Coordinates of C-alpha atoms (C1' of nucleotides) in Angstrom, one line a residue:
Chain Q
M1 CA 115.6 82.9 40.6
F2 CA 113.3 84.5 43.2
T3 CA 111.3 86.1 40.4
L4 CA 109.3 82.8 40.0
L5 CA 107.8 83.5 43.4
R6 CA 107.1 87.1 42.6
T7 CA 105.3 86.0 39.4
H8 CA 103.2 83.6 41.4
I9 CA 102.3 86.2 44.0
E10 CA 101.3 88.6 41.2
K11 CA 98.7 86.1 40.0
F12 CA 96.9 87.3 43.1
I13 CA 97.9 91.0 43.4
P14 CA 100.2 93.3 41.6
L15 CA 103.4 94.1 43.6
G16 CA 105.3 97.3 43.5
N17 CA 109.0 97.0 43.9
E18 CA 108.7 98.5 47.4
D19 CA 106.3 95.7 48.4
W20 CA 108.5 93.0 47.0
D21 CA 111.6 94.5 48.7
L22 CA 109.9 93.9 52.0
L23 CA 109.8 90.2 51.5
L24 CA 113.0 89.7 49.4
P25 CA 115.6 89.8 52.2
H26 CA 113.8 87.0 54.0
L27 CA 113.8 84.6 51.1
A28 CA 116.1 81.6 51.0
E29 CA 116.6 78.7 48.6
I30 CA 116.7 75.2 50.0
F31 CA 116.7 71.6 48.7
I32 CA 114.8 68.8 50.2
R33 CA 115.8 65.3 49.2
K34 CA 113.2 62.7 48.2
N35 CA 111.5 61.3 51.3
D36 CA 112.7 64.1 53.5
Y37 CA 110.3 66.4 55.3
F38 CA 109.2 69.9 54.8
S39 CA 107.0 69.8 57.9
R40 CA 106.3 67.2 60.4
E41 CA 103.4 65.9 62.4
G42 CA 103.6 67.1 66.0
K43 CA 105.8 70.1 65.2
P44 CA 104.5 73.6 64.5
C45 CA 105.1 74.6 60.9
K46 CA 106.6 78.0 60.8
E47 CA 107.7 78.3 57.1
I48 CA 106.1 78.9 53.8
G49 CA 107.6 77.2 50.8
F50 CA 107.3 77.8 47.1
I51 CA 108.2 74.8 44.9
V52 CA 110.6 75.7 42.2
E53 CA 111.2 72.1 41.1
G54 CA 109.9 68.8 42.4
C55 CA 106.8 67.9 44.3
M56 CA 105.5 67.0 47.7
R57 CA 102.7 65.2 49.5
H58 CA 100.7 66.1 52.5
F59 CA 99.6 63.2 54.7
Y60 CA 98.0 62.2 58.0
T61 CA 98.9 59.2 60.1
K62 CA 96.0 57.1 61.2
D63 CA 96.3 53.7 63.0
G64 CA 100.0 53.8 62.0
E65 CA 99.1 54.2 58.3
E66 CA 99.9 57.2 56.2
K67 CA 97.0 58.7 54.3
T68 CA 98.0 61.1 51.6
T69 CA 95.5 63.9 51.3
Y70 CA 97.1 66.5 49.2
F71 CA 99.9 67.2 46.7
Y72 CA 102.0 70.2 46.0
F73 CA 103.5 70.9 42.6
E74 CA 106.0 73.2 40.9
N75 CA 105.1 76.9 41.0
N76 CA 102.9 76.5 44.0
L77 CA 103.1 77.4 47.6
V78 CA 103.4 74.7 50.2
T79 CA 102.8 74.9 53.9
D80 CA 100.9 73.3 56.8
Y81 CA 98.4 76.2 56.6
L82 CA 96.4 75.1 59.6
S83 CA 99.5 74.9 61.8
C84 CA 100.7 78.3 60.6
L85 CA 97.3 79.9 61.3
T86 CA 96.9 78.4 64.7
G87 CA 100.5 78.2 65.8
K88 CA 99.8 74.7 67.1
P89 CA 101.7 71.5 66.3
G90 CA 100.9 70.2 62.9
L91 CA 98.5 67.3 62.5
I92 CA 100.1 66.4 59.2
S93 CA 103.5 65.9 57.6
I94 CA 104.7 67.1 54.3
E95 CA 107.3 65.0 52.5
A96 CA 109.2 65.4 49.2
L97 CA 108.1 62.9 46.6
Y98 CA 111.2 63.7 44.6
D99 CA 114.2 65.9 45.2
T100 CA 112.7 69.3 45.5
K101 CA 114.0 72.8 45.2
L102 CA 112.1 75.5 47.2
I103 CA 112.1 79.1 48.0
V104 CA 111.2 79.5 51.7
F105 CA 110.5 82.3 54.1
P106 CA 109.1 82.4 57.7
Y107 CA 105.4 82.6 58.2
S108 CA 106.2 85.2 60.9
V109 CA 107.5 87.5 58.2
L110 CA 104.2 87.2 56.3
T111 CA 102.2 88.2 59.4
Q112 CA 104.6 91.0 60.0
L113 CA 104.0 92.2 56.4
Y114 CA 100.3 91.9 56.9
S115 CA 100.6 94.6 59.6
E116 CA 103.1 96.8 57.7
S117 CA 101.5 96.9 54.3
K118 CA 98.1 97.1 52.8
V119 CA 99.2 95.2 49.7
W120 CA 100.4 92.3 51.7
E121 CA 97.4 92.2 53.9
R122 CA 95.3 92.0 50.8
F123 CA 97.4 89.3 49.5
G124 CA 96.8 87.4 52.7
R125 CA 93.1 87.7 52.2
L126 CA 93.2 86.7 48.6
I127 CA 95.3 83.6 49.2
A128 CA 93.0 82.6 52.1
E129 CA 90.0 83.0 49.8
Y130 CA 91.7 81.0 47.1
I131 CA 92.4 78.2 49.5
A132 CA 88.8 78.2 50.8
M133 CA 87.5 78.0 47.2
G134 CA 89.7 75.0 46.5
L135 CA 88.7 73.2 49.7
E136 CA 85.0 73.9 49.0
E137 CA 85.3 72.4 45.6
R138 CA 87.1 69.3 46.8
M139 CA 84.6 68.8 49.6
T140 CA 81.7 69.1 47.3
G141 CA 83.2 66.3 45.2
L142 CA 83.6 64.1 48.2
L143 CA 80.0 64.6 49.3
M144 CA 78.3 64.5 45.9
L145 CA 80.3 62.2 43.7
S146 CA 81.1 58.5 43.8
A147 CA 84.7 57.4 43.9
E148 CA 84.6 56.6 40.2
E149 CA 83.1 60.0 39.4
R150 CA 85.8 61.7 41.5
Y151 CA 88.5 59.8 39.6
H152 CA 87.1 60.9 36.3
Q153 CA 86.8 64.5 37.5
L154 CA 90.5 64.3 38.5
L155 CA 91.5 62.9 35.1
G156 CA 89.6 65.8 33.4
S157 CA 91.0 68.5 35.6
N158 CA 94.1 70.6 35.4
K159 CA 95.5 68.4 38.0
Q160 CA 96.2 65.6 35.5
K161 CA 99.8 66.2 36.1
I162 CA 99.2 64.6 39.5
L163 CA 98.8 61.4 37.6
E164 CA 101.9 61.6 35.6
R165 CA 104.4 61.0 38.3
I166 CA 102.6 60.0 41.5
P167 CA 102.2 56.4 42.8
Q168 CA 98.6 55.2 42.5
H169 CA 98.1 54.4 46.1
F170 CA 98.7 58.0 47.0
I171 CA 96.0 59.0 44.5
A172 CA 93.7 56.5 46.0
N173 CA 94.1 58.1 49.4
Y174 CA 93.5 61.5 47.8
L175 CA 90.2 60.2 46.4
G176 CA 89.3 58.8 49.7
I177 CA 89.4 55.1 48.7
T178 CA 91.9 52.2 49.0
P179 CA 94.5 51.4 46.3
V180 CA 92.7 48.2 45.5
S181 CA 89.5 50.1 44.9
L182 CA 91.2 52.5 42.6
S183 CA 92.7 49.6 40.7
R184 CA 89.2 48.2 40.2
I185 CA 87.9 51.5 38.9
R186 CA 90.7 51.6 36.4
N187 CA 90.1 48.1 35.3
R188 CA 86.4 48.9 34.8
M189 CA 87.3 51.9 32.7
L190 CA 89.6 49.8 30.4
K191 CA 86.7 47.5 29.6
K192 CA 84.5 50.2 28.4
Chain R
M1 CA 69.8 95.0 67.6
F2 CA 72.7 95.4 65.1
T3 CA 75.1 95.0 68.1
L4 CA 74.8 91.3 67.8
L5 CA 76.5 91.5 64.5
R6 CA 79.2 93.8 65.8
T7 CA 79.9 91.4 68.7
H8 CA 80.3 88.6 66.2
I9 CA 82.7 90.6 64.1
E10 CA 84.7 91.5 67.1
K11 CA 85.3 87.8 67.8
F12 CA 87.7 88.2 64.8
I13 CA 89.0 91.7 65.2
P14 CA 88.3 94.7 67.5
L15 CA 86.3 97.4 65.8
G16 CA 86.6 101.1 66.5
N17 CA 83.4 103.1 66.3
E18 CA 84.7 104.7 63.2
D19 CA 85.1 101.3 61.6
W20 CA 81.7 100.1 62.6
D21 CA 80.1 103.3 61.3
L22 CA 81.4 102.5 57.9
L23 CA 79.2 99.4 57.8
L24 CA 76.3 100.5 59.9
P25 CA 74.4 102.5 57.3
H26 CA 74.3 99.5 55.0
L27 CA 72.7 97.1 57.4
A28 CA 69.1 96.0 57.2
E29 CA 66.9 93.6 59.1
I30 CA 64.9 91.1 57.1
F31 CA 62.8 88.0 57.7
I32 CA 62.8 84.9 55.7
R33 CA 59.9 82.5 56.1
K34 CA 60.5 78.8 56.5
N35 CA 61.2 77.2 53.1
D36 CA 61.9 80.5 51.5
Y37 CA 65.3 81.2 50.0
F38 CA 68.2 83.4 51.0
S39 CA 70.1 82.5 47.9
R40 CA 69.3 80.5 44.9
E41 CA 71.1 78.2 42.5
G42 CA 71.7 79.9 39.2
K43 CA 71.6 83.4 40.6
P44 CA 74.7 85.3 41.8
C45 CA 74.6 85.8 45.6
K46 CA 75.3 89.4 46.4
E47 CA 74.4 89.6 50.1
I48 CA 75.9 88.6 53.4
G49 CA 73.5 87.6 56.1
F50 CA 73.9 87.3 59.9
I51 CA 71.4 85.0 61.5
V52 CA 69.7 86.6 64.6
E53 CA 67.1 83.9 65.0
G54 CA 66.4 80.7 63.1
C55 CA 68.5 78.6 60.9
M56 CA 69.2 77.7 57.3
R57 CA 70.5 74.9 55.1
H58 CA 72.8 75.0 52.2
F59 CA 72.2 72.5 49.4
Y60 CA 73.1 71.3 46.0
T61 CA 70.8 69.8 43.4
K62 CA 72.0 66.6 41.8
D63 CA 69.9 64.4 39.5
G64 CA 66.8 66.4 40.7
E65 CA 67.6 65.6 44.3
E66 CA 68.6 68.1 47.0
K67 CA 71.7 67.3 48.9
T68 CA 72.2 69.4 52.1
T69 CA 75.8 70.1 52.7
Y70 CA 75.9 72.8 55.3
F71 CA 73.8 74.4 58.0
Y72 CA 73.9 78.0 59.3
F73 CA 72.8 78.8 62.8
E74 CA 72.0 81.8 65.1
N75 CA 74.8 84.2 65.6
N76 CA 76.6 83.2 62.5
L77 CA 77.2 84.6 59.1
V78 CA 75.5 83.1 56.1
T79 CA 76.2 83.5 52.4
D80 CA 77.1 81.7 49.2
Y81 CA 80.7 82.5 49.7
L82 CA 81.9 81.0 46.4
S83 CA 79.4 83.0 44.4
C84 CA 80.3 86.2 46.3
L85 CA 84.0 85.6 45.7
T86 CA 83.7 84.8 42.0
G87 CA 80.6 86.9 41.1
K88 CA 79.3 84.0 39.2
P89 CA 75.8 82.4 39.6
G90 CA 75.6 80.2 42.6
L91 CA 75.9 76.4 42.4
I92 CA 73.9 76.1 45.6
S93 CA 70.7 77.3 47.3
I94 CA 70.3 78.5 50.8
E95 CA 66.9 78.0 52.4
A96 CA 65.4 78.8 55.8
L97 CA 64.6 75.7 57.8
Y98 CA 62.5 77.8 60.2
D99 CA 61.3 81.4 60.1
T100 CA 64.5 83.3 60.3
K101 CA 65.5 86.8 61.2
L102 CA 68.6 88.2 59.6
I103 CA 70.8 91.3 59.4
V104 CA 71.9 91.7 55.8
F105 CA 74.3 93.9 53.9
P106 CA 75.6 93.8 50.3
Y107 CA 78.9 91.9 49.6
S108 CA 79.8 94.9 47.5
V109 CA 79.9 97.1 50.6
L110 CA 82.3 94.6 52.2
T111 CA 84.7 94.7 49.2
Q112 CA 84.4 98.5 49.3
L113 CA 85.4 98.5 53.0
Y114 CA 88.3 96.2 52.2
S115 CA 89.7 99.0 50.1
E116 CA 88.9 101.8 52.4
S117 CA 90.0 100.4 55.7
K118 CA 92.9 98.4 57.0
V119 CA 90.7 97.0 59.8
W120 CA 88.1 95.7 57.4
E121 CA 90.7 94.2 55.0
R122 CA 92.1 92.4 58.0
F123 CA 88.7 91.2 58.9
G124 CA 88.3 89.9 55.4
R125 CA 91.5 87.9 55.7
L126 CA 90.6 86.5 59.1
I127 CA 87.2 85.4 58.1
A128 CA 88.6 83.7 55.0
E129 CA 91.2 81.9 57.1
Y130 CA 88.5 80.9 59.5
I131 CA 86.4 79.4 56.7
A132 CA 89.4 77.6 55.3
M133 CA 90.2 76.0 58.6
G134 CA 86.6 74.8 59.0
L135 CA 86.6 73.3 55.5
E136 CA 90.0 71.7 56.1
E137 CA 88.7 70.0 59.2
R138 CA 85.5 68.8 57.6
M139 CA 87.4 67.5 54.6
T140 CA 89.8 65.6 56.7
G141 CA 86.9 63.9 58.4
L142 CA 85.4 62.9 55.1
L143 CA 88.7 61.4 53.9
M144 CA 89.9 59.8 57.1
L145 CA 86.8 58.7 59.0
S146 CA 84.0 56.2 58.3
A147 CA 80.5 57.5 58.2
E148 CA 79.9 56.1 61.7
E149 CA 83.0 57.8 63.1
R150 CA 81.9 61.1 61.4
Y151 CA 78.5 60.8 63.1
H152 CA 80.2 60.3 66.4
Q153 CA 82.4 63.2 65.8
L154 CA 79.4 65.3 65.1
L155 CA 77.7 64.2 68.2
G156 CA 80.7 65.1 70.2
S157 CA 81.3 68.5 68.6
N158 CA 79.9 71.9 69.4
K159 CA 77.6 71.4 66.5
Q160 CA 75.4 69.1 68.6
K161 CA 72.8 71.8 68.3
I162 CA 72.5 70.7 64.6
L163 CA 70.9 67.6 65.9
E164 CA 68.3 69.2 68.1
R165 CA 66.1 70.6 65.4
I166 CA 67.2 69.4 62.1
P167 CA 65.6 66.5 60.2
Q168 CA 67.8 63.4 60.1
H169 CA 67.9 63.1 56.3
F170 CA 69.6 66.5 56.1
I171 CA 72.2 65.4 58.6
A172 CA 72.7 62.2 56.6
N173 CA 73.5 64.4 53.5
Y174 CA 75.8 66.5 55.6
L175 CA 77.7 63.3 56.6
G176 CA 77.8 62.1 52.9
I177 CA 75.5 59.1 53.4
T178 CA 71.9 58.3 52.8
P179 CA 69.1 58.7 55.4
V180 CA 68.7 54.9 55.5
S181 CA 72.4 54.5 56.2
L182 CA 72.3 57.0 59.1
S183 CA 69.3 55.2 60.5
R184 CA 71.2 52.0 60.5
I185 CA 74.2 53.6 62.3
R186 CA 71.8 55.0 65.0
N187 CA 70.3 51.6 65.4
R188 CA 73.7 50.0 65.8
M189 CA 74.6 52.6 68.5
L190 CA 71.4 51.8 70.5
K191 CA 72.3 48.2 70.7
K192 CA 75.7 48.8 72.3
Chain D
dG1 C1' 40.3 67.2 63.9
dA2 C1' 40.5 64.7 59.5
dG3 C1' 43.5 64.1 56.0
dT4 C1' 47.9 64.8 53.9
dT5 C1' 52.7 65.1 54.0
dT6 C1' 57.0 64.5 56.1
dT7 C1' 60.0 61.8 58.7
dC8 C1' 62.2 57.8 60.5
dT9 C1' 62.8 53.0 60.7
dT10 C1' 63.0 48.4 59.1
dA11 C1' 63.5 44.7 55.6
dT12 C1' 65.3 42.8 51.3
dC13 C1' 68.3 42.8 47.6
dT14 C1' 72.2 44.8 45.0
dT15 C1' 76.3 47.3 44.4
dT16 C1' 80.3 49.2 46.1
dT17 C1' 84.0 49.2 49.0
dG18 C1' 87.2 47.3 52.3
dT19 C1' 90.4 43.5 53.7
dT20 C1' 93.7 40.2 53.0
dA21 C1' 96.6 37.6 50.4
dA22 C1' 99.0 36.1 46.3
dC23 C1' 101.6 37.2 42.2
dG24 C1' 104.5 39.5 38.8
dT25 C1' 106.9 43.7 37.8
dT26 C1' 109.6 47.5 38.7
dT27 C1' 112.5 50.2 41.5
dT28 C1' 115.7 50.8 45.1
dT29 C1' 119.3 49.3 48.0
dT30 C1' 123.5 47.2 49.0
Chain K
dA1 C1' 124.5 41.7 40.1
dA2 C1' 121.7 40.0 43.7
dA3 C1' 118.5 40.9 47.3
dA4 C1' 115.0 43.6 49.2
dA5 C1' 111.4 46.8 49.0
dA6 C1' 107.7 49.1 46.7
dC7 C1' 104.0 49.0 43.4
dG8 C1' 99.9 47.6 40.8
dT9 C1' 96.7 44.1 39.8
dT10 C1' 93.6 40.3 40.7
dA11 C1' 90.8 37.1 43.4
dA12 C1' 87.9 35.7 47.3
dC13 C1' 85.4 36.9 51.0
dA14 C1' 83.4 40.3 54.4
dA15 C1' 81.5 44.6 55.6
dA16 C1' 79.4 48.8 54.5
dA17 C1' 76.4 51.5 51.9
dG18 C1' 72.9 52.3 48.2
dA19 C1' 68.1 51.5 46.3
dT20 C1' 63.6 50.5 46.9
dA21 C1' 59.5 49.7 49.3
dA22 C1' 56.5 49.3 53.2
dG23 C1' 54.8 50.8 57.5
dA24 C1' 54.3 53.6 61.8
dA25 C1' 54.7 58.0 64.0
dA26 C1' 54.9 62.8 64.0
dA27 C1' 54.1 67.3 61.9
dC28 C1' 51.7 70.1 59.1
dT29 C1' 47.5 71.8 56.4
dC30 C1' 43.0 73.1 55.6

DNA sequence: GAGTTTTCTTATCTTTTGTTAACGTTTTTT
DNA sequence: AAAAAACGTTAACAAAAGATAAGAAAACTC
């Protein structure tokens, strides 16, 4: 059961059993029902999750409206990274889009491991670098591409799975446009 | 001279002399003339720089046009982070906006230090986290704010210094709009 | 310091995007 | 099963942004 998480971590760095055993006792399995929260705006996020089944969305509230800016899928880590790093209340909420099964552990355990173990400290660096690369790529898309180009890029990416089971207005938010605008883009594409 | 860099690094983590001495022999001082390059699209970036004096811009080329997406200032590190991390040819170029004085060292030295020293590995994590936080903040602005709001945010930030000595069309690129559009925004602001 | 280049603004026109509202469909709730 | 809510599309209009060009001012070059 917890081996799924171990396998994921080992995509970044090989773990000896002694490394894994440092984390293992702090793992727990939890379930979050559709529309329930993993993390909530205004509250510090102190947990790291790993999605075993289901998916979640990451959103801001602006002028009373929710703007979805990220999705988390199976076999991926989920957390309010910014809140974990700063220790401050989260600016965003993370909500389950479907009933979701997670493995969770406290962020404080991870920082503890950073100090105790070279392997874990390195993992912390690699994951931060990985996140930075993802953000850099997404930001470039926002600066350099039109909304239509971004949508095409999304369709052509390995994130296609986003499209399978996620309402379109969330995807529109993710692309930085309105749902109406996305609908027009899709319409235009059909006509070609 | 090199102490400026040490001071900067110690904003992230305290360095013992023995840590600093691991890096020191690999440091060099270089000068880059206005309009000359620190790193070039198509070539892997293998150096980290620290700007002692001057400033630089980071830009993509799209359809033959240069789009400036980032600036580097005095007392900050500069590099094509993505290219360093992946080892692949850079997608961007970094050019001096003014005659610039830098301290440089090879990225390979840094990765070597990551393996040799806990302190440096931690520095690697902290800097990656810092970069991720910056990118997250900027991306949020691009998704949630209008161009005009973004410009106001920029004016109100600690990056005001950007505005002092950088041509407006570069700032427009940075905001994700055209120079004409930025000029209109500024015009509207005057009238209020 | 004359001439060139770069930079910024302004105007006009076009395209894209946002806003609001209406409608039909699907999904969820009760 | 009926009612309510959520979702996606479309239309009409408004606002914002892009493209292009022209002109003035500033900066740079020789």
